[in-house]
Tab-separated table of C-alpha atoms and ligand atoms in Angstrom:
chain	number	residue	atom	x	y	z
F	453	MET	CA	121.109	2.357	14.264
F	454	LYS	CA	119.519	1.107	10.997
F	455	LYS	CA	118.285	2.786	8.277
F	456	PHE	CA	114.441	2.532	7.358
F	457	ARG	CA	112.891	3.624	4.266
F	458	ALA	CA	109.672	5.667	4.718
F	459	ASP	CA	107.115	6.797	2.297
F	460	LEU	CA	104.879	9.082	4.536
F	461	HIS	CA	102.415	10.593	2.020
F	462	ILE	CA	99.951	8.141	-0.062
F	463	HIS	CA	96.431	8.080	-0.880
F	464	THR	CA	94.331	5.205	-0.969
F	465	ILE	CA	91.003	4.675	-3.321
F	466	LEU	CA	89.421	6.702	-0.759
F	467	SER	CA	90.668	9.793	-2.002
F	468	PRO	CA	88.573	11.131	-4.867
F	469	CYS	CA	91.733	11.836	-6.778
F	470	ALA	CA	93.441	8.229	-6.365
F	471	ASP	CA	93.320	5.865	-8.712
F	472	LEU	CA	90.891	2.877	-8.190
F	473	GLU	CA	93.741	0.476	-7.946
F	474	MET	CA	94.760	2.206	-4.836
F	475	SER	CA	93.574	-0.511	-2.745
F	476	PRO	CA	94.655	-1.336	0.800
F	477	ASP	CA	96.115	-4.845	-0.470
F	478	LYS	CA	97.670	-3.351	-3.502
F	479	ILE	CA	99.593	-0.600	-1.490
F	480	VAL	CA	100.824	-3.147	0.945
F	481	GLU	CA	101.928	-5.519	-2.042
F	482	ARG	CA	103.729	-2.633	-4.019
F	483	ALA	CA	105.453	-0.813	-0.936
F	484	ILE	CA	106.848	-4.361	-0.050
F	485	GLU	CA	108.067	-4.639	-3.542
F	486	GLN	CA	109.773	-1.415	-3.604
F	487	GLY	CA	111.845	-2.048	-0.369
F	488	VAL	CA	109.593	0.792	1.721
F	489	ASP	CA	109.787	-0.056	5.355
F	490	ILE	CA	107.413	2.415	6.964
F	491	LEU	CA	104.250	4.032	5.247
F	492	ALA	CA	101.846	6.591	6.258
F	493	ILE	CA	98.218	6.605	4.754
F	494	THR	CA	97.254	10.242	4.118
F	495	ASP	CA	94.043	10.359	2.295
F	496	HIS	CA	92.634	13.983	2.028
F	497	ASN	CA	90.504	15.149	5.030
F	498	SER	CA	90.242	11.623	5.917
F	499	THR	CA	91.752	8.795	8.152
F	500	ARG	CA	88.950	6.129	7.366
F	501	GLN	CA	90.988	3.838	5.262
F	502	CYS	CA	93.789	3.626	7.593
F	503	ALA	CA	92.870	0.363	9.320
F	504	MET	CA	92.378	-1.418	6.658
F	505	VAL	CA	95.431	-0.916	5.101
F	506	LYS	CA	96.962	-1.985	8.595
F	507	LYS	CA	95.034	-4.890	8.744
F	508	HIS	CA	96.528	-5.727	5.373
F	509	ALA	CA	100.177	-5.418	6.539
F	510	GLU	CA	99.868	-7.403	9.690
F	511	GLY	CA	102.575	-10.267	9.635
F	512	THR	CA	104.529	-8.365	6.739
F	513	GLY	CA	107.008	-6.324	8.655
F	514	LEU	CA	105.972	-3.122	6.830
F	515	MET	CA	104.932	-0.451	9.408
F	516	VAL	CA	101.934	1.293	8.428
F	517	ILE	CA	101.213	4.915	10.208
F	518	ASN	CA	97.876	6.225	10.999
F	519	GLY	CA	97.329	9.659	8.908
F	520	CYS	CA	95.472	12.191	6.932
F	521	GLU	CA	96.388	14.795	4.049
F	522	VAL	CA	94.543	17.827	5.664
F	523	ASN	CA	93.313	20.865	3.511
F	524	SER	CA	93.020	23.763	5.762
F	525	ARG	CA	90.961	26.857	5.713
F	526	GLU	CA	93.530	28.434	3.979
F	527	GLU	CA	93.721	25.602	1.209
F	528	ILE	CA	97.565	24.633	2.634
F	529	HIS	CA	97.909	20.722	2.675
F	530	ALA	CA	99.501	19.151	5.713
F	531	ILE	CA	100.318	15.585	6.706
F	532	CYS	CA	99.444	14.629	10.178
F	533	LEU	CA	100.305	11.362	11.592
F	534	PHE	CA	99.118	9.406	15.041
F	535	GLU	CA	100.451	6.945	16.729
F	536	ASP	CA	97.621	4.716	17.619
F	537	ASP	CA	94.051	3.879	16.888
F	538	TYR	CA	92.701	6.175	19.728
F	539	THR	CA	94.246	9.046	18.638
F	540	ARG	CA	93.343	8.866	15.000
F	541	ASP	CA	89.494	8.299	15.893
F	542	LYS	CA	89.977	11.280	17.925
F	543	PHE	CA	91.417	13.129	14.862
F	544	GLN	CA	88.901	11.911	12.613
F	545	ARG	CA	86.058	13.067	14.896
F	546	PHE	CA	87.573	16.643	14.680
F	547	LEU	CA	87.890	16.385	10.771
F	548	ASP	CA	84.110	15.363	10.829
F	549	GLN	CA	83.062	18.357	12.347
F	550	TYR	CA	84.931	20.617	10.197
F	551	LEU	CA	84.403	19.089	7.080
F	552	PRO	CA	82.027	21.037	4.836
F	553	GLU	CA	78.942	18.889	3.826
F	554	ILE	CA	79.337	19.212	0.239
F	555	PRO	CA	77.988	16.034	-1.518
F	556	ASN	CA	80.818	14.554	-3.734
F	557	ARG	CA	80.148	14.477	-7.485
F	558	PRO	CA	82.191	11.291	-8.917
F	559	GLU	CA	81.610	12.167	-12.341
F	560	TYR	CA	83.399	15.491	-11.627
F	561	HIS	CA	85.963	14.660	-8.888
F	562	GLY	CA	86.226	10.738	-8.601
F	563	HIS	CA	85.031	8.006	-6.337
F	564	GLN	CA	85.491	7.976	-2.722
F	565	VAL	CA	85.433	4.348	-1.804
F	566	LEU	CA	86.068	2.478	1.594
F	567	LEU	CA	86.629	-1.356	1.108
F	568	ASN	CA	86.574	-4.172	3.353
F	569	ARG	CA	88.965	-6.975	4.124
F	570	LYS	CA	87.759	-8.597	0.901
F	571	ASN	CA	87.951	-5.505	-1.173
F	572	GLN	CA	84.199	-5.399	-1.452
F	573	ILE	CA	82.837	-1.645	-1.524
F	574	THR	CA	81.386	-0.684	2.170
F	575	GLN	CA	80.552	2.569	1.201
F	576	TYR	CA	81.082	5.332	-1.339
F	577	PHE	CA	81.689	8.661	1.135
F	578	PRO	CA	79.308	10.991	0.736
F	579	HIS	CA	80.831	14.578	1.634
F	580	TYR	CA	83.584	15.511	-0.903
F	581	LEU	CA	87.142	15.163	0.779
F	582	GLY	CA	88.691	17.956	-1.152
F	583	SER	CA	87.222	20.664	0.474
F	584	PRO	CA	88.856	23.173	2.846
F	585	LEU	CA	88.185	22.251	6.113
F	586	GLN	CA	86.459	24.957	8.181
F	587	ILE	CA	89.315	25.738	10.464
F	588	ASP	CA	92.797	27.217	10.263
F	589	LEU	CA	95.937	25.486	9.902
F	590	GLU	CA	97.571	26.733	13.086
F	591	SER	CA	94.546	25.238	14.707
F	592	ILE	CA	94.912	21.920	12.807
F	593	GLU	CA	98.587	21.859	14.036
F	594	GLN	CA	97.643	22.410	17.451
F	595	TYR	CA	95.194	19.783	17.885
F	596	THR	CA	97.304	17.289	15.881
F	597	HIS	CA	100.267	18.223	18.758
F	598	GLN	CA	97.836	18.067	21.575
F	599	LEU	CA	97.233	14.022	20.685
F	600	ASN	CA	100.775	13.657	20.077
F	601	GLY	CA	100.615	13.308	16.453
F	602	LEU	CA	102.958	15.039	14.093
F	603	PHE	CA	102.680	18.116	11.807
F	604	ILE	CA	104.465	18.210	8.472
F	605	PRO	CA	103.329	20.757	5.886
F	606	ALA	CA	102.937	18.766	2.259
F	607	HIS	CA	104.649	19.495	-0.744
F	608	ILE	CA	106.006	22.866	0.383
F	609	ASP	CA	107.598	23.655	-3.369
F	610	ARG	CA	104.272	23.203	-5.356
F	611	PRO	CA	102.485	26.248	-6.669
F	612	ILE	CA	99.171	25.316	-5.299
F	613	ASN	CA	97.721	24.275	-1.705
F	614	SER	CA	101.070	24.668	-0.196
F	615	LEU	CA	102.286	26.589	2.975
F	616	TYR	CA	104.596	29.024	0.788
F	617	SER	CA	102.258	29.149	-2.014
F	618	GLN	CA	99.167	30.113	0.394
F	619	LEU	CA	100.987	32.099	2.961
F	620	GLY	CA	104.238	32.634	1.357
F	621	TYR	CA	106.310	31.791	4.724
F	622	LEU	CA	106.510	29.920	7.770
F	623	PRO	CA	104.796	31.206	10.577
F	624	SER	CA	106.919	31.034	13.500
F	625	ASP	CA	104.166	30.057	16.144
F	626	LEU	CA	103.341	27.077	13.587
F	627	HIS	CA	105.265	23.771	15.144
F	628	VAL	CA	106.034	22.022	12.112
F	629	ASP	CA	107.979	18.504	12.979
F	630	GLY	CA	109.152	18.694	9.192
F	631	LEU	CA	108.170	19.893	5.598
F	632	GLN	CA	107.684	17.798	2.955
F	633	ILE	CA	109.290	18.791	-0.356
F	634	THR	CA	107.903	17.014	-3.501
F	635	ARG	CA	110.226	14.420	-5.427
F	636	PHE	CA	111.027	16.840	-8.016
F	637	ALA	CA	112.868	19.459	-5.440
F	638	ASP	CA	115.920	19.234	-4.527
F	639	GLU	CA	116.605	19.857	-0.694
F	640	GLN	CA	119.418	22.500	-0.810
F	641	THR	CA	117.787	24.481	-3.415
F	642	ILE	CA	114.400	24.538	-1.463
F	643	ARG	CA	116.267	24.989	1.934
F	644	LYS	CA	118.085	28.551	0.345
F	645	GLN	CA	114.783	29.355	-1.756
F	646	TYR	CA	112.654	29.578	1.394
F	647	ASP	CA	115.384	30.179	4.010
F	648	ILE	CA	114.608	27.191	5.710
F	649	HIS	CA	117.285	26.331	8.944
F	650	SER	CA	119.127	23.103	9.156
F	651	ASP	CA	117.235	22.326	12.628
F	652	THR	CA	114.033	21.698	10.496
F	653	SER	CA	113.853	18.390	9.044
F	654	LEU	CA	113.074	18.000	5.352
F	655	ILE	CA	111.589	14.936	4.092
F	656	THR	CA	110.298	13.982	0.449
F	657	ALA	CA	107.379	11.190	-0.362
F	658	SER	CA	106.090	9.710	-3.284
F	659	ASP	CA	102.135	11.594	-2.787
F	660	ALA	CA	101.391	8.231	-4.570
F	661	HIS	CA	97.756	8.702	-6.376
F	662	TYR	CA	98.689	5.319	-8.762
F	663	PRO	CA	99.958	1.903	-7.638
F	664	GLU	CA	103.604	2.500	-9.443
F	665	ASP	CA	104.253	5.876	-7.556
F	666	ILE	CA	104.314	4.149	-4.037
F	667	GLY	CA	108.140	4.286	-3.088
F	668	ALA	CA	109.062	6.525	-6.079
F	669	ALA	CA	110.439	9.073	-3.316
F	670	CYS	CA	111.535	7.888	0.084
F	671	THR	CA	113.775	9.486	3.079
F	672	SER	CA	115.546	7.390	5.050
F	673	PHE	CA	115.025	7.409	8.797
F	674	TYR	CA	117.728	6.528	10.990
F	675	LEU	CA	116.518	4.553	14.022
F	676	PHE	CA	117.143	1.900	16.461
F	677	GLU	CA	113.643	0.515	15.874
F	678	PRO	CA	110.711	1.287	13.713
F	679	THR	CA	108.497	3.071	16.655
F	680	PHE	CA	106.469	6.447	16.228
F	681	GLN	CA	108.468	7.693	19.273
F	682	GLU	CA	111.780	7.080	17.139
F	683	ILE	CA	110.020	8.929	14.050
F	684	ARG	CA	109.268	11.602	16.202
F	685	TRP	CA	112.909	11.949	17.582
F	686	ALA	CA	114.322	11.542	14.053
F	687	LEU	CA	112.137	14.498	12.518
F	688	ASN	CA	113.186	16.545	15.452
F	689	GLN	CA	116.701	15.560	15.206
F	690	LYS	CA	116.768	14.457	18.902
F	691	ASN	CA	118.719	11.173	20.576
F	692	GLY	CA	121.193	10.746	17.559
F	693	ARG	CA	117.921	9.967	15.402
F	694	SER	CA	118.128	11.759	11.978
F	695	VAL	CA	116.350	11.618	8.399
F	696	LYS	CA	117.868	12.163	5.116
F	697	ILE	CA	116.307	12.133	1.479
F	698	GLU	CA	117.016	9.900	-0.756
F	699	SER	CA	118.948	10.890	-3.980
S	1345	LIG	ZN1	98.371	17.737	-1.306
S	1346	LIG	ZN1	98.763	14.162	-1.277
């Protein structure tokens, strides 16, 4: 079993709130510098920049996971991760169906930029990606799992946009593959505070919006090899795989 450092919550230049320095090439470069082995690209309500980050990571040994940070109707943020491009694209169509067509106002929210391989802007995404989707959290969880994805409510200790800030509890019929705490939180304190059983894995992640934040908070995944299936097993504490928040 080997240890892999994972940062599973990273925004790119496509997220309105992320720094314009968060280009796909820069993210890959910085992650490698920081000794990250596995990263997930999780822009708000979009997977559209994942492919470009994966392209830049080709041949580097860095594993890039297709992902997204959804904002549900209840304004709860959750990380959804997908194994391949087929399921990622299916999930993108789902997002397109439920994202309200509210125009982005760059002067107010920030730019939402898609880049090509040469870092040239190919599109300013028109609809504001920070809006709540017009669908509830449980339906998003169910569709994510239908696509064999992983579902991890984000920054659960944050006073806004988190499972506990919006609902106050973890519903028993919501199937989570783990819960993400912020880099400022302590695992044992959070477990006590929210009464989270040890069979639910906690992870941390940088939630990077700036290059210097990438890898600032990582979770160790104990795997035989870095594959999506092994990451799933580690989160679900199966077959000897496990996760541990780096101290
Ligand atoms: Zn968030
Ligand atoms: Zn985020």
